[in-house]
XYZ file of C-alpha atoms in Angstrom:
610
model
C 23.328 19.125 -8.027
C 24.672 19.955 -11.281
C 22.590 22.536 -13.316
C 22.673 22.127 -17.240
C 22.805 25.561 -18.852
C 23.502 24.712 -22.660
C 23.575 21.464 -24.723
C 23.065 21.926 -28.289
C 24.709 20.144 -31.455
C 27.221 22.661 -32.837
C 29.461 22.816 -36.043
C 32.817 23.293 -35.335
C 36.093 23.610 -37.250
C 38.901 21.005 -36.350
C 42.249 22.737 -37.323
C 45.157 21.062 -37.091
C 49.234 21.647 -37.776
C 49.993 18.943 -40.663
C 46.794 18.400 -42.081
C 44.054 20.300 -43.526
C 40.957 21.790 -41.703
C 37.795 19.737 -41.372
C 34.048 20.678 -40.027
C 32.123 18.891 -38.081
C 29.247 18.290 -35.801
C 29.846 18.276 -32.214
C 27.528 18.709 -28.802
C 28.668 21.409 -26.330
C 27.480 21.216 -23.190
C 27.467 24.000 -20.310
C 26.968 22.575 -16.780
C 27.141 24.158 -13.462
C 28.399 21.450 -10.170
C 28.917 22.444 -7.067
C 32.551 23.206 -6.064
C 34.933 21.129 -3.477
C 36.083 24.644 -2.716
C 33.769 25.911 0.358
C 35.012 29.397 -0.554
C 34.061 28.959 -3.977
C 30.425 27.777 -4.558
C 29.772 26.582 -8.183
C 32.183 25.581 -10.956
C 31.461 25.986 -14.322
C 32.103 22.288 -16.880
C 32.510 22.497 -20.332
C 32.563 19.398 -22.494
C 32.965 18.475 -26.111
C 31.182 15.171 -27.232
C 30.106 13.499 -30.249
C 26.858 11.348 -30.687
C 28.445 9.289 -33.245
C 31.957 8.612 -31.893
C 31.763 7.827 -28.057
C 35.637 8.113 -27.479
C 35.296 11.893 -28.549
C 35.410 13.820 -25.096
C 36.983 16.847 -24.207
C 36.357 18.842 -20.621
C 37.094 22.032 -19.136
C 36.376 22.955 -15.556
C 36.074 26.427 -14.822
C 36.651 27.759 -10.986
C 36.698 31.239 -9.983
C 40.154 31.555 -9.437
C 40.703 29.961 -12.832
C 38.305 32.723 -14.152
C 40.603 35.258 -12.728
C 43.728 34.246 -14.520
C 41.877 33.691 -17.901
C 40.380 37.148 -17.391
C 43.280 38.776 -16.794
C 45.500 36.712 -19.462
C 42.058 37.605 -22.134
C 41.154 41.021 -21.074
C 37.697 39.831 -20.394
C 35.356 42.722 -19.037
C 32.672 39.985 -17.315
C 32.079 38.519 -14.037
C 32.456 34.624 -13.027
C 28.460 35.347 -12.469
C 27.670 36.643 -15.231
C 30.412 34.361 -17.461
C 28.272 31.648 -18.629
C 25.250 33.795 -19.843
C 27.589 35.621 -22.251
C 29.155 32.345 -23.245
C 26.037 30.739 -24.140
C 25.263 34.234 -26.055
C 28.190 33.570 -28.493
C 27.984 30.029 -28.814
C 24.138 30.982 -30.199
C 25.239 33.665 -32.172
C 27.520 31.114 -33.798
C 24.548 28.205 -34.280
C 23.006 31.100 -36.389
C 25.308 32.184 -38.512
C 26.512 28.149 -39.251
C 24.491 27.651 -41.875
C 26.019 30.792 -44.292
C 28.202 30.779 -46.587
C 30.674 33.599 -45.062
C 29.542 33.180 -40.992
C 30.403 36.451 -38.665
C 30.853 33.758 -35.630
C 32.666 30.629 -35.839
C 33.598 28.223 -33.221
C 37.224 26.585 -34.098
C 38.986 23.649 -32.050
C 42.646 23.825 -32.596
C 45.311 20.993 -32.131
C 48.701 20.338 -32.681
C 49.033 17.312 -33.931
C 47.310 15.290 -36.488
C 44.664 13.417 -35.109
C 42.943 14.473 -31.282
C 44.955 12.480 -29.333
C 46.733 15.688 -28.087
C 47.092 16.530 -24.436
C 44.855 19.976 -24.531
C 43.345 21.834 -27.191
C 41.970 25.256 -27.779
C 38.553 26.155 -28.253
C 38.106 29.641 -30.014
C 35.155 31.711 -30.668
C 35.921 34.108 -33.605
C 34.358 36.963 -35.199
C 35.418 37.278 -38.642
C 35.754 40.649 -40.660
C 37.070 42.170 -43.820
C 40.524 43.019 -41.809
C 41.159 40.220 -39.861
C 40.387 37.389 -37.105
C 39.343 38.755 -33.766
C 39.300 35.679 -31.282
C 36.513 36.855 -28.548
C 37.878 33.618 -26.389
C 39.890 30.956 -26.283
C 39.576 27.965 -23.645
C 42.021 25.400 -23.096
C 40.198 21.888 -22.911
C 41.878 18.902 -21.577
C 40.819 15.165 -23.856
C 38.864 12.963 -21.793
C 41.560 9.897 -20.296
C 39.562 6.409 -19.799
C 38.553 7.396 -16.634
C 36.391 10.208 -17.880
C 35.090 8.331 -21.004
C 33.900 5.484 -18.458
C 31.927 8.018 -16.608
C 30.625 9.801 -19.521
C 29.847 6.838 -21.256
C 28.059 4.973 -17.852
C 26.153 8.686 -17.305
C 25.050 8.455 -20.869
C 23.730 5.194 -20.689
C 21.948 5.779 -17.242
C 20.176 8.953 -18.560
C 19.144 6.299 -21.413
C 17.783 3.666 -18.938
C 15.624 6.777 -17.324
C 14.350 7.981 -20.886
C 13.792 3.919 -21.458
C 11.659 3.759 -18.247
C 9.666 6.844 -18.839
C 8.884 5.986 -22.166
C 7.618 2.077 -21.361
C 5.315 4.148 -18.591
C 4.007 6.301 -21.264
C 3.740 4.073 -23.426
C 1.903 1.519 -21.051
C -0.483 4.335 -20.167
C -0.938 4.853 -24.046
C -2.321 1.842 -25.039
C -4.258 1.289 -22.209
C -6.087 4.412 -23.483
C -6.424 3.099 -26.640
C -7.753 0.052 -25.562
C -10.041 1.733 -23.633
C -10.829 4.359 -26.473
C -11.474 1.188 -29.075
C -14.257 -0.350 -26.825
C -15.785 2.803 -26.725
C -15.380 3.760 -30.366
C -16.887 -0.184 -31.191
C -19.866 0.244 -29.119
C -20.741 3.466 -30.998
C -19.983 2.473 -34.040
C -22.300 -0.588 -33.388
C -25.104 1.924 -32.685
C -23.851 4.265 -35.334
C -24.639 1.384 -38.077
C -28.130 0.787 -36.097
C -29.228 4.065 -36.570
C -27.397 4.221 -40.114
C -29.667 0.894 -41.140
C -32.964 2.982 -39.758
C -31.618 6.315 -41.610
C -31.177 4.126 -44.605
C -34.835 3.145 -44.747
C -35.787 6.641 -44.226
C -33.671 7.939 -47.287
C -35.258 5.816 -49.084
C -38.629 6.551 -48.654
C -38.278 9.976 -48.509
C -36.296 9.894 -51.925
C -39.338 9.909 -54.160
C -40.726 12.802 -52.194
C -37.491 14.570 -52.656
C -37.220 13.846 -56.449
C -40.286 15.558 -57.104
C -39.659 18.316 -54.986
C -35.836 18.720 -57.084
C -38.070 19.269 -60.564
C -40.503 21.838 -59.080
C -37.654 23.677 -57.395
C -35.243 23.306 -60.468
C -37.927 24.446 -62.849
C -38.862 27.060 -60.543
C -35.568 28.289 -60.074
C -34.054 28.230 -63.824
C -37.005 30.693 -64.502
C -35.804 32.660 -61.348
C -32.353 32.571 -63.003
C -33.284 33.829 -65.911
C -34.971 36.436 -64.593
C -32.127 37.377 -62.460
C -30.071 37.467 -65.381
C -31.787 39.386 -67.651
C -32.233 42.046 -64.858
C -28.130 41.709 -63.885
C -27.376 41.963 -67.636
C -29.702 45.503 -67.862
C -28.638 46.784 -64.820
C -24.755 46.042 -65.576
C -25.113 47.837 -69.307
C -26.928 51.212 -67.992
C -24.422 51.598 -65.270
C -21.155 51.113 -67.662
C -22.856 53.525 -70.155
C -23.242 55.872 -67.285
C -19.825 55.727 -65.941
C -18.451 55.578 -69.166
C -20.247 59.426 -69.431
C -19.735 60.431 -66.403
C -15.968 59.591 -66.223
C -15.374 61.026 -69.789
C -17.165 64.403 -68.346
C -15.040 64.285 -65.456
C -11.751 63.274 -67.361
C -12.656 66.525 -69.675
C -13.162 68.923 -66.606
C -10.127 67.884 -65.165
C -8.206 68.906 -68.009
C -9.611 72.076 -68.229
C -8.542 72.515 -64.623
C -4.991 71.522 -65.016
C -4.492 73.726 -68.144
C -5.734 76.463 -65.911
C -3.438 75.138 -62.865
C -0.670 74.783 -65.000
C -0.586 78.137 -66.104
C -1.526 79.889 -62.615
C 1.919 77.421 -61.673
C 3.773 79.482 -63.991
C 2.854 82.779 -63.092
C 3.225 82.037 -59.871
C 6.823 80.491 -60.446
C 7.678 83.699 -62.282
C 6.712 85.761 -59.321
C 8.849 83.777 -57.204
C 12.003 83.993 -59.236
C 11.266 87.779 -59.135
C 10.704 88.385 -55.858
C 13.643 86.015 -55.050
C 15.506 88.564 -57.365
C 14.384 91.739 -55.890
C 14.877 89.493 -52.008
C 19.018 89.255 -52.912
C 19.695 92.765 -54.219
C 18.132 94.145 -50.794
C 20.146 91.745 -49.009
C 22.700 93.195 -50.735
C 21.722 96.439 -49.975
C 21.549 95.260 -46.295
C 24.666 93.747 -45.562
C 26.194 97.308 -47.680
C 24.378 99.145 -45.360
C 24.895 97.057 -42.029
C 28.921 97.489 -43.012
C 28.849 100.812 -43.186
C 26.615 101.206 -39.689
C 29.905 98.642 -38.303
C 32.002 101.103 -39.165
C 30.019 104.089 -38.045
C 30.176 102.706 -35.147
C 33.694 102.006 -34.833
C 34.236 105.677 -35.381
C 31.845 106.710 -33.101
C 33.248 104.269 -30.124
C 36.585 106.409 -31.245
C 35.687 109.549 -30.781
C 33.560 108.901 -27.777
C 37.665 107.397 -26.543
C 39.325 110.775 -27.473
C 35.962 112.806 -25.726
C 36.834 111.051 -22.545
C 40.555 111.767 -22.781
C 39.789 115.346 -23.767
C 37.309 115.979 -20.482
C 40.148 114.044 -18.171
C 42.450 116.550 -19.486
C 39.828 119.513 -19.178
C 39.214 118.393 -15.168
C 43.067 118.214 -14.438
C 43.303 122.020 -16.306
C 40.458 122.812 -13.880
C 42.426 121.559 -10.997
C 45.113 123.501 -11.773
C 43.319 126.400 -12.159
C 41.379 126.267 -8.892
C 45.474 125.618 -7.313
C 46.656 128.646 -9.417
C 43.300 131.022 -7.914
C 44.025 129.877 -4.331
C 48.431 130.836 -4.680
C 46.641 134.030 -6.483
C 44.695 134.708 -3.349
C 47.643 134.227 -1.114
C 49.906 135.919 -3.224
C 47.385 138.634 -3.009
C 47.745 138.421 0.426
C 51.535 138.622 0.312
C 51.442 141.590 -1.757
C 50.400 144.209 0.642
C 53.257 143.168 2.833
C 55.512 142.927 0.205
C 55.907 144.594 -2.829
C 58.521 143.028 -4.419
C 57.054 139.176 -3.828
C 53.777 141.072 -5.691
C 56.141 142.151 -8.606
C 56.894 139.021 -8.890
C 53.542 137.358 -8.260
C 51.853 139.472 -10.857
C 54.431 138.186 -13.612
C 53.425 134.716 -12.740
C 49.883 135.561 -12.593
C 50.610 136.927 -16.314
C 52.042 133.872 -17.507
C 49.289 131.645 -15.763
C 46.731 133.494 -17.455
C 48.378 133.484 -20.657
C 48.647 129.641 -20.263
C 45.200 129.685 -18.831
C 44.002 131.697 -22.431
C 45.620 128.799 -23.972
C 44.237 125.837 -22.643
C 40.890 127.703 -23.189
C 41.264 128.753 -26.996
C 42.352 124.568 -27.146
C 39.008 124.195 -24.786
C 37.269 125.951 -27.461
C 38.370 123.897 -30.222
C 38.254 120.684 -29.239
C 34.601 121.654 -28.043
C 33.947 122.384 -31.749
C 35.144 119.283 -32.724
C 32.498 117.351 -30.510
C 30.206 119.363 -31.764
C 30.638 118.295 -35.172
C 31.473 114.925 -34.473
C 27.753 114.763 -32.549
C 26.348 116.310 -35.677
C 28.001 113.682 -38.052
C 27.078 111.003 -35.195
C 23.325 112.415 -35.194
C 23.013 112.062 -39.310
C 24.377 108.764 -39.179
C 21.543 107.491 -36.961
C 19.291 109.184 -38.765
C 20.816 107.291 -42.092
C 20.068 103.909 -39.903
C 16.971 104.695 -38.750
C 16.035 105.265 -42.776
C 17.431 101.961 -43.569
C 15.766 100.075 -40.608
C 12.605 101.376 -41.745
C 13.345 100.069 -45.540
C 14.632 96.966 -43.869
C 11.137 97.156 -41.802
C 8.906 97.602 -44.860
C 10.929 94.645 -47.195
C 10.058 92.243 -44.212
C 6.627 92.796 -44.554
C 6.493 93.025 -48.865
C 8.360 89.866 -48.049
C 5.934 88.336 -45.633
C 2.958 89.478 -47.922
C 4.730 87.307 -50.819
C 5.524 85.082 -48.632
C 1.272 84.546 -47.348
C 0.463 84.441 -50.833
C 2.723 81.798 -51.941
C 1.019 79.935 -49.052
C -1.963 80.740 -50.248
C -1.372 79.643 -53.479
C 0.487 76.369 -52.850
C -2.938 75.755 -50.544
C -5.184 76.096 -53.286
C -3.016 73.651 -55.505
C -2.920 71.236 -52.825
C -6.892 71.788 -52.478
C -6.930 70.906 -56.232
C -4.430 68.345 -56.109
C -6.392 67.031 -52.947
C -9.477 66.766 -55.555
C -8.402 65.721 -58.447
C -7.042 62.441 -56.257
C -10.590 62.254 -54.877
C -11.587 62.219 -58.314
C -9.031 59.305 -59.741
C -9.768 57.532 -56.234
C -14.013 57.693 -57.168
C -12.890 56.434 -61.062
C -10.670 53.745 -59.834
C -13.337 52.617 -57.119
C -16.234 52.828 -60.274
C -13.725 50.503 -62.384
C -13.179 48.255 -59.177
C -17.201 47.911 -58.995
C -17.665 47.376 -62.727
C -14.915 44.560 -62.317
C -16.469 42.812 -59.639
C -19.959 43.094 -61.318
C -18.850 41.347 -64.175
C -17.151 38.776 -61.777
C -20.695 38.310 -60.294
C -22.074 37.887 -63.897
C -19.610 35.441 -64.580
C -20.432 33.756 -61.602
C -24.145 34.023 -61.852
C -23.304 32.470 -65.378
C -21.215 29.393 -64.202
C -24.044 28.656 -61.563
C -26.539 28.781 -64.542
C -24.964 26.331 -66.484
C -24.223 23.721 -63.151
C -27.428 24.378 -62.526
C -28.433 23.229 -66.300
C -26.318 20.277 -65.742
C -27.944 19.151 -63.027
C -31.063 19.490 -64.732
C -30.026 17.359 -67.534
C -29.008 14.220 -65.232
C -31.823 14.490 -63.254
C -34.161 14.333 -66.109
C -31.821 11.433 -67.513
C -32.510 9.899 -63.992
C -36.493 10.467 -63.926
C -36.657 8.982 -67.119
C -35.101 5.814 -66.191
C -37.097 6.007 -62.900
C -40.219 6.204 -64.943
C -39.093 3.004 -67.610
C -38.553 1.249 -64.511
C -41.791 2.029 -62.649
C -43.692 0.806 -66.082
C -41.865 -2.248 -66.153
C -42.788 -2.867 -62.115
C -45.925 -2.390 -62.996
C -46.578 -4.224 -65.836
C -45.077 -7.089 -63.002
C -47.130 -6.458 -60.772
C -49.963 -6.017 -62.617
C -49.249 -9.647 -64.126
C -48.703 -10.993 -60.679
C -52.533 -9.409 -59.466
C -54.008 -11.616 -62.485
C -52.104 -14.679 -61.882
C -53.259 -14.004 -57.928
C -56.498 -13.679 -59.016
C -56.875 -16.718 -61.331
C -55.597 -19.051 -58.389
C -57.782 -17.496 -56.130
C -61.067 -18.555 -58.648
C -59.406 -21.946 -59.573
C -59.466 -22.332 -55.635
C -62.727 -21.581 -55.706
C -63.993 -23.785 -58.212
C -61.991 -26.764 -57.638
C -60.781 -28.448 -60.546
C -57.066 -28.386 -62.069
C -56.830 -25.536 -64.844
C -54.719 -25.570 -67.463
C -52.932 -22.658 -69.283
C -52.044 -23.673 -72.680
C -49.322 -21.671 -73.897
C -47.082 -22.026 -77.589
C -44.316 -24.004 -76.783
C -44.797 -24.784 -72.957
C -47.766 -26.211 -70.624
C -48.703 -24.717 -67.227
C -50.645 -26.677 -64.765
C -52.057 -24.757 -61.778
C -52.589 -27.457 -58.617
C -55.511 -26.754 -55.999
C -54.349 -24.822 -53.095
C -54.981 -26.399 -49.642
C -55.249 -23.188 -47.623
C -57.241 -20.353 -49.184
C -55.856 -17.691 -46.935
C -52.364 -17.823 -47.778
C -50.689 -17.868 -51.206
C -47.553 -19.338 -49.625
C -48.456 -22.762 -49.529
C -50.171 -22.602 -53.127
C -48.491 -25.242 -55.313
C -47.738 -23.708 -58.807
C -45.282 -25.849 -60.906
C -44.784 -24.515 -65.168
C -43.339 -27.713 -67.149
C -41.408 -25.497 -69.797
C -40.828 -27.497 -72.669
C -37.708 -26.057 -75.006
C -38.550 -23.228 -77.610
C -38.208 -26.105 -80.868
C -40.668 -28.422 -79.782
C -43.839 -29.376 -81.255
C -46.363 -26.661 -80.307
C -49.144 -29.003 -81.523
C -48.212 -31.547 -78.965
C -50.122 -32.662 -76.368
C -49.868 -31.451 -73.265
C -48.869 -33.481 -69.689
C -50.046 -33.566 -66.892
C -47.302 -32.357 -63.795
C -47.776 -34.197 -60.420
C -49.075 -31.684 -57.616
C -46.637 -32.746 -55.147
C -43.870 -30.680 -56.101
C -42.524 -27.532 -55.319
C -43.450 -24.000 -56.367
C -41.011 -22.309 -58.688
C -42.519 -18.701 -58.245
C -40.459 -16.865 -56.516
C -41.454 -15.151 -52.972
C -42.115 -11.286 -52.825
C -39.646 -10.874 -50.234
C -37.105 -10.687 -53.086
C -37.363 -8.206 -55.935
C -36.919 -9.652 -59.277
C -36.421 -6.323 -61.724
C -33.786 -5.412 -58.834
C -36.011 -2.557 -57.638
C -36.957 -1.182 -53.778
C -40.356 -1.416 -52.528
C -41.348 1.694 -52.311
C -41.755 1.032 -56.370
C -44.371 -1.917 -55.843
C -47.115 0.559 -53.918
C -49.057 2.147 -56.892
C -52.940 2.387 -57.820
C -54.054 -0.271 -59.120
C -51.168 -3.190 -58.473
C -51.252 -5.314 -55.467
C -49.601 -3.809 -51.924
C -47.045 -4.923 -50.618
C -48.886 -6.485 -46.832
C -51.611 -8.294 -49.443
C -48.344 -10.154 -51.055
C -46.765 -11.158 -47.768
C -50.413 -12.125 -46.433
C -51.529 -13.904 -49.707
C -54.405 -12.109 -49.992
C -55.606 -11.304 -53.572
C -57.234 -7.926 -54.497
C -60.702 -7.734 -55.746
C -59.993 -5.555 -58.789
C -58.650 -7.138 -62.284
C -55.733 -6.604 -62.455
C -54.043 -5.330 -65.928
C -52.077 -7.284 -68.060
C -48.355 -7.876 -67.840
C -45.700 -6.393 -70.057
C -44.281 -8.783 -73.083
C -40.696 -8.448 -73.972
C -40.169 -8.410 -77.865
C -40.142 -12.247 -77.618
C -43.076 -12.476 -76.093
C -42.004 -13.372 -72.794
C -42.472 -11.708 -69.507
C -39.496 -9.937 -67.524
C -40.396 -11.635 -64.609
C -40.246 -15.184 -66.127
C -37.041 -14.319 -68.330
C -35.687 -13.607 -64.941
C -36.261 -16.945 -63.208
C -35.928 -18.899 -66.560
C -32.781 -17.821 -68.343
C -32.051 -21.025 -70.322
C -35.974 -21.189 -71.428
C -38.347 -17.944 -72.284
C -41.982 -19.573 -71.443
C -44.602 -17.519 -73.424
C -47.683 -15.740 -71.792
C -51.298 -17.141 -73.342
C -52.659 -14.023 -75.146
C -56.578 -13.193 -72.893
């Protein structure tokens, strides 16, 4: 099975021998097939390809014994196993830096003839630099004949089919979830606009309720508001007065401190320049002295040389001494048997001990000389154990300074410490005061929404209120005109309304229960007729042109129609007429009723005057 490791678009360079070079956008694949070879496992495929030009196809198959002749023509420090990783690595290091200006890693193609109709090509990965080109690799890619291109081209358009099939599944599967989804999104949204119809006619009897409840909180509040403002605006101008004192003490104190820090800084900078001073002439004194002990030394080691060669000599003088005793004694011996041998015995025993006398007056003197040179050796330790002990007591002037100047720079950084603490408090105080006022002006924006919404709601209750007194003023006329049918029903006979300009005739009503059935016709003569005319009588048999209560005619709710003193709305369904008298209805400043101008544009009837 063949394992794809890379396949990325890449830009490439195209450089040719007789024309110029050209980029362009290429896909590189990496693959992995199994080998023929049974020695040789896998095989590693390169290949060049273009989306946009299907004839563009250049491949490189990579064995292991391949490998081993590019490594060693390259110099390549990899394995085959390791080969394509680090391939892939620079073919990503060149995908990001494609898009600069002046790219580290560039891939090039190289050809040698015009167009890429060449037998092989070379495909280099370079790392530019300031100095020159350094080509990392270079693989030698053969162009696709039509054999390949057929089997690239059929491979491409299988792994299309596949992607085709996979796609219709999904896509199958996707609207069958939609479908599925819409059925269940209808049936809620059926019962979403049930329950939006019921929450409808909730709102709007709960409205009025609301509305009041809006003043009495607004009102309530604004005054809170205020309050809250006044308070804010107090509170705000005693604390910046108090900061403003408290930082200008604190901004005064810390002057005074680092006047008084500034000049301890001095003195103690003077001290240090002194004892720096006095710290290089005694370290001029040292080395002097430390010289001079070198050289002491020397002279010493010197002497001690010639001591050692003196008391070798001494030892051997010795020895021959001891040899000179022992031929003495013999000699001695000798010189009782003969006398001549003792003659001559006792001349060499003169000369012996007049070289003996020698060597001991030389003894003598050379002892002296140790002497002194021990004396001399014994004051020049003493000098060095003087000049340890000065050396001894500067090292501890010097770590005295040194404790104070620690001591010192400590308290500055104390000080330094608090006067930060101190900018840190201001800076925090000016952070609060800024946010305070941000609060105000917050507190001050609400305030004036708040205000706004004050003013349109009382622009709303006040056209709420003109129409509830029109509604009533209908209603109330409606209660009277219920009531007067319900008497003429009682009494029988036709009445008749006599009003300027038109003539209302009121029928008898068949069913006194219901208001329904009533008959009520007005014969509305035009406003420029005769008002002294007489008026006509109106056949009973035709239909009523007052309008039913299901319908509102000033375009209100219901909820406006329920008030004391009008008509309810179950006594207008039922027909039933109220007891009480009702008030009169509202004339327009024609004299005509709202109601009536309503259902009679063309013709304004006017309302008899009780």
């Amino acid at each position: 099975m063949t394992e794809e490791l890379f396949c990325k678009v890449v830009s490439i360079i195209i450089k040719c021998r007789d024309c110029e070079d050209r980029r362009s956008s290429v896909r590189l694949t990496v693959e992995t097939h199994p080998s023929s070879n049974p020695v040789h496992k896998k095989d590693l495929i390169v290949r060049l390809s273009d989306d946009t030009d299907p004839f563009f196809l250049y491949n490189l198959t990579l064995g292991e014994e391949d490998f081993q002749s590019l490594k060693n023509q390259q110099g390549l420090l990899v394995e085959f196993s390791a080969f394509p990783q680090r391939f892939i690595d620079l073919l990503e290091q060149c995908i990001s830096e494609q898009d600069k200006s002046v790219p580290r890693f560039l891939l090039q193609l190289q050809t040698s003839s015009n167009g890429l109709d060449c037998v092989s090509t070379n495909l280099n990965i370079i790392e530019t630099n300031p100095f020159k080109h350094l080509i990392h690799l270079s693989l030698k890619l053969l162009e696709g004949n039509d054999s390949d291109v057929k089997k690239y081209l059929a491979n491409c358009i299988k792994n299309l089919k596949l992607e085709n099939c996979v796609l219709k599944g999904k896509l199958q599967k996707s609207e069958e979830d939609f479908s599925q989804k819409l059925c269940v999104t209808q049936q809620a949204l059926a019962e979403k606009c049930k329950e939006l119809d019921k929450l409808r006619n909730e709102w709007t009897s709960q409205t009025s309720l609301l509305t009041n409840r809006h003043t009495q909180e607004i009102t309530a509040e604004r005054e809170k508001v205020l309050q809250i403002q006044t308070q804010y605006h107090l509170q705000a101008e005693q604390q910046k007065k108090e900061l403003e004192s408290s930082s200008s003490r604190t901004i005064q104190h810390m002057e005074c401190r680092v006047s008084e820090l500034e000049g301890v800084n001095k003195d103690l900078m003077e001290r240090k320049y002194k004892s720096e001073s006095h710290l290089r002439e005694l370290k001029g004194k040292l080395s002097a002295l430390e010289e001079e002990n070198h050289r002491t030394k020397q002279e010493v080691t010197s002497l001690r040389r010639e001591n050692t060669t003196l008391d070798s000599e001494c030892h051997e003088k010795e020895k021959l001494l001891n040899q000179y005793k022992m031929r003495t004694a013999v000699l001695e011996q000798e010189v009782k048997d003969k006398d001549q041998v003792l003659l001559r015995s006792t001349d060499a025993c003169e000369r012996a001990e007049q070289h003996k006398k020698n060597l001991e007056e030389s003894l003598e003197q050379k002892r002296l000389q140790t002497s002194k040179l021990e004396t001399t050796v014994k004051s020049l330790s003493e000098e060095l154990i003087k000049a340890n002990e000065i050396i001894k007591k500067l090292q501890t002037d010097m770590k005295r300074l040194v404790d104070k100047i620690k001591l010192k720079n400590a308290v500055t950084m104390q000080q330094e410490k608090v006067l930060g603490e101190k900018n840190q408090m201001l800076q925090k105080e000016q952070l609060e005061l800024t946010n305070v006022k941000h609060t105000l002006k917050l507190k001050e924006d609400e305030v004036l929404k708040l205000q706004e919404q004050l003013d349109n709601t009382t622009e709303k209750l006040e056209e709420s209120k003109q129409l509830l007194k029109t509604n009533e003023n209908v209603i109330s006329w409606l209660n009277k005109q219920l009531n007067e049918n319900k008497i003429a029903n009682l009494q029988g006979p036709q009445v008749l309304y006599e009003m300027p300009g038109s003539v209302k005739t009121i029928s008898p009503i068949s069913n006194l229960g219901t208001i329904q059935n009533s008959q009520v016709r007005f014969n509305i003569h035009s406003a420029d007729c005769d008002p002294t005319s007489e008026p006509r009588p109106v056949p009973t048999t035709s239909t009523p042109i007052l309008p039913s209560t299901s319908c509102d005619p000033a375009g209100l709710d219901l909820k406006y129609l329920k008030r004391n003193g009008s008509v309810p709305t179950k006594v207008l369904k039922n027909g039933n007429a109220p007891n009480t008298a009702p008030a009169r209805p509202a004339l327009t400043k024609s004299g005509s009723s709202p109601i009536l101008s309503a259902y009679f544009p063309g013709q304004q009837p006017r309302l008899p005057a009780s």
